[in-house]
Short mmCIF file of C-alpha atoms in Angstrom, two decimals:
data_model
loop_
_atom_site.label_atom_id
_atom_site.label_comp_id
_atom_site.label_asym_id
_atom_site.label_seq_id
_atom_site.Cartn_x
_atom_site.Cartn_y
_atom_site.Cartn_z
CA UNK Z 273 16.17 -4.25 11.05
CA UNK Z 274 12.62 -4.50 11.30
CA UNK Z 275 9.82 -3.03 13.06
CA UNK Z 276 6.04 -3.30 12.55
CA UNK Z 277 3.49 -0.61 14.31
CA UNK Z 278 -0.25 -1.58 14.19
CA UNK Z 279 -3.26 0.94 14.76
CA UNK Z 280 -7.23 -0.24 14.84
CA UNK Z 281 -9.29 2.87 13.18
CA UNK Z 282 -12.92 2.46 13.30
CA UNK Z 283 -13.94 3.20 9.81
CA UNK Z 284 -13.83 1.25 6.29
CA UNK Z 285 -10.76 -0.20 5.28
CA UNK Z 286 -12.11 1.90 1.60
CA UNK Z 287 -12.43 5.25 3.54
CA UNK Z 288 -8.65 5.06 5.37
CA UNK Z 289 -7.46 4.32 1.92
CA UNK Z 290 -9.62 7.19 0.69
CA UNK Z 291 -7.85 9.13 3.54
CA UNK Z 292 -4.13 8.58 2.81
CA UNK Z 293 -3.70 12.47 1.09
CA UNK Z 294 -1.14 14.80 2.14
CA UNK Z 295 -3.54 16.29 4.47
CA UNK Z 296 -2.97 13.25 6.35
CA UNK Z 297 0.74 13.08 5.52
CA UNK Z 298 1.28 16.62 7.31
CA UNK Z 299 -0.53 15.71 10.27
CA UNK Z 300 1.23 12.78 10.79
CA UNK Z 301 4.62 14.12 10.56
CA UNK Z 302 6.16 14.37 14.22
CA UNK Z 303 7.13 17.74 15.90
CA UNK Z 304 10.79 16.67 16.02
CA UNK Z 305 12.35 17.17 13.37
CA UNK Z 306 9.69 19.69 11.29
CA UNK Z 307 9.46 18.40 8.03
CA UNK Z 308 8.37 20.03 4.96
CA UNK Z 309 6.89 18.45 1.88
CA UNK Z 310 8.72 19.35 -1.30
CA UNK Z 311 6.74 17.15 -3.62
CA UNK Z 312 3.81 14.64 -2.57
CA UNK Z 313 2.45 12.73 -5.84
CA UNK Z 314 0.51 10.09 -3.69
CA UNK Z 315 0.60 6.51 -2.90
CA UNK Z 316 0.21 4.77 -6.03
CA UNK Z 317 2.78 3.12 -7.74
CA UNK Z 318 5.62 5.47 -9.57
CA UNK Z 319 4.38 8.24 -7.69
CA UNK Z 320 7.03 9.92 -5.44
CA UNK Z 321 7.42 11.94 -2.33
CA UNK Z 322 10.25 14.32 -1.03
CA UNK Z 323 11.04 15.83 2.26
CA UNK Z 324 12.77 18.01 3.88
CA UNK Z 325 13.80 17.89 7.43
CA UNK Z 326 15.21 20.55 9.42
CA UNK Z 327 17.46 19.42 11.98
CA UNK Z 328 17.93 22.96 13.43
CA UNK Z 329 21.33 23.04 12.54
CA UNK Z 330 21.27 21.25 9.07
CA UNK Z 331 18.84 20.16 6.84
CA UNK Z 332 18.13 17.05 5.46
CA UNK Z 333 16.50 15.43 1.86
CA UNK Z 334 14.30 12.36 1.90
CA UNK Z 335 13.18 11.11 -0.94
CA UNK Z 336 10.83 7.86 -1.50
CA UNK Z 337 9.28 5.96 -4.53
CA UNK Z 338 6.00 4.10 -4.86
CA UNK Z 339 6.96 1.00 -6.00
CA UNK Z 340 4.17 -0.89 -5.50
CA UNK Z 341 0.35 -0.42 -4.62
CA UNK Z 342 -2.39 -3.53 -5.12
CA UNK Z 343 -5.23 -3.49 -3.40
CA UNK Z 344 -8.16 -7.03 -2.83
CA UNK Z 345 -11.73 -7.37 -1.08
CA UNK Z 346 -9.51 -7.18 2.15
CA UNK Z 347 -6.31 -5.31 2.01
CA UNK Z 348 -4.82 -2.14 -0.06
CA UNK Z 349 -1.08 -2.14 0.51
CA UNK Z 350 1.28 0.52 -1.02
CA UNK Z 351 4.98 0.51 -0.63
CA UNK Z 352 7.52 3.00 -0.60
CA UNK Z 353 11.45 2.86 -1.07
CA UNK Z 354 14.26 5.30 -0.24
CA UNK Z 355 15.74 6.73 -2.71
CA UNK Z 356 17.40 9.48 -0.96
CA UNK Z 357 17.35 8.72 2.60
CA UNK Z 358 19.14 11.23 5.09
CA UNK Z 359 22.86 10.16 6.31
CA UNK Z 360 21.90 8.06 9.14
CA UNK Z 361 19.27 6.06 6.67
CA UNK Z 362 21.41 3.80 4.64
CA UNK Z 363 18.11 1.25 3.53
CA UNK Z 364 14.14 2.41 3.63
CA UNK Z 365 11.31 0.31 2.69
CA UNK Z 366 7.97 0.89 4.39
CA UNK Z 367 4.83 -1.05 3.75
CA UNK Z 368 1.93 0.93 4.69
CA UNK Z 369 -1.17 -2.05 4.83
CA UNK Z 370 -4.98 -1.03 5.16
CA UNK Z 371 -6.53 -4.47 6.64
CA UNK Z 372 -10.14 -4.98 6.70
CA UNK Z 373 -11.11 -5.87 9.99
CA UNK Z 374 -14.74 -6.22 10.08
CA UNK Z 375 -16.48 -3.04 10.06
CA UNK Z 376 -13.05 -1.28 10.91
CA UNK Z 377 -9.96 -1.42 9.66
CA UNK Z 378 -6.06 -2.29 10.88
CA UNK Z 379 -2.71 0.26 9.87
CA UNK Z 380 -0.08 -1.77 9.62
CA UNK Z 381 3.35 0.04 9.51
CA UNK Z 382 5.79 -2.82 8.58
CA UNK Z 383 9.14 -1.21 7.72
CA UNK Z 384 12.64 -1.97 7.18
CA UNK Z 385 15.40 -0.05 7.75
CA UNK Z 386 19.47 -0.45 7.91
CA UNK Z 387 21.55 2.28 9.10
CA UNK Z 388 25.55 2.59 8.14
CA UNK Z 389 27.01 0.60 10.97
CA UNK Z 390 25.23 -2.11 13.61
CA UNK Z 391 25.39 -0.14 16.37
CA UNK Z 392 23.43 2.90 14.82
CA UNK Z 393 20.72 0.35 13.38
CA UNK Z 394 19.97 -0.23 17.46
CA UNK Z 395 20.41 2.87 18.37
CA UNK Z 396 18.18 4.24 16.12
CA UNK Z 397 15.22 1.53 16.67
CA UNK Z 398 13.82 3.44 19.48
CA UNK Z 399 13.55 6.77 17.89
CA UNK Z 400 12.32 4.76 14.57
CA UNK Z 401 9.41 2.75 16.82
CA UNK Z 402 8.46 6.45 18.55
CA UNK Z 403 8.12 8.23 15.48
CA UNK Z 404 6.01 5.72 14.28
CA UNK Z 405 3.91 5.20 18.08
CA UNK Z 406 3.22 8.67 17.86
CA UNK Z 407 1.63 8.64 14.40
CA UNK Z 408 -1.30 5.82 16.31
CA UNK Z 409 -3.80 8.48 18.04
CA UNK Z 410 -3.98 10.81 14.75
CA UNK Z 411 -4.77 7.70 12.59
CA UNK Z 412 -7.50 7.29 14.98
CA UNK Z 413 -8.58 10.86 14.90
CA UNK Z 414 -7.94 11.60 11.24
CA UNK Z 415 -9.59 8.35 9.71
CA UNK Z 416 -12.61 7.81 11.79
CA UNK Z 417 -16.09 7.72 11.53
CA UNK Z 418 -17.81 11.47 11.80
CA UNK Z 419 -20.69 11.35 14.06
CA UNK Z 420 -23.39 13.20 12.84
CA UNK Z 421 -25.08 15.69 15.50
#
């Protein structure tokens, strides 16, 4: 399955890139489930990052590897691979692309994503393309421009 999420951010496509920290990484993680970071190298290639998420009743490991990151005078893309992936993951790969647009710049969240049966990769689409919805207004907020007063 695939499913691509786009967000417009008014800033460089330099200064998102500049912005993709685990700051950033905690904000954007969704209040259902709470995750926790257990190790956050960064987004360049070979560097890894593990999660945790608590499920209430059970916890979870997630763990992803940078396996690639290039970067030209009008995109930076880095792209990260499940290693570990949580029982209803089965397949992870998530492109995260910083597109110069102009002045601003364009998140593109292209991921794909299998799940252990057919019916579960469907089922879980929704949830998947929420998660992902919800991460658009703090992209905005987090990687804009700062007004000076």
């Amino acid at each position: 399955m695939k499913l691509t999420i786009k967000t417009s951010v008014q800033q460089s496509f330099q200064q998102v890139w500049a912005g993709f920290t685990e700051d950033l990484f905690n904000k954007l993680s969704p209040p259902f489930p709470p995750v926790k970071v257990i190790q956050f190298d960064g987004c360049r290639k070979g560097d890894e990052v593990e999660l945790e998420l608590n499920f209430l009743l059970f916890k979870q490991r997630w763990k992803s590897l940078i396996t690639d990151q290039q970067r030209t005078d009008k995109e930076i893309f880095f792209l990260d691979e499940g290693v570990k992936l949580p029982f209803f993951l089965s397949f992870w790969r998530h492109r995260h692309r910083i597109i110069k647009d102009g002045n601003n710049t364009i998140i593109a969240d292209e991921i794909e994503f299998r799940t252990p049966t057919l019916l579960t990769n469907y089922l879980f689409y929704p949830l998947l393309w929420a998660q992902f919805a919800y991460r658009k207004p703090i992209y905005r907020k987090a990687l804009a421009k700062r007004r000076r007063i």
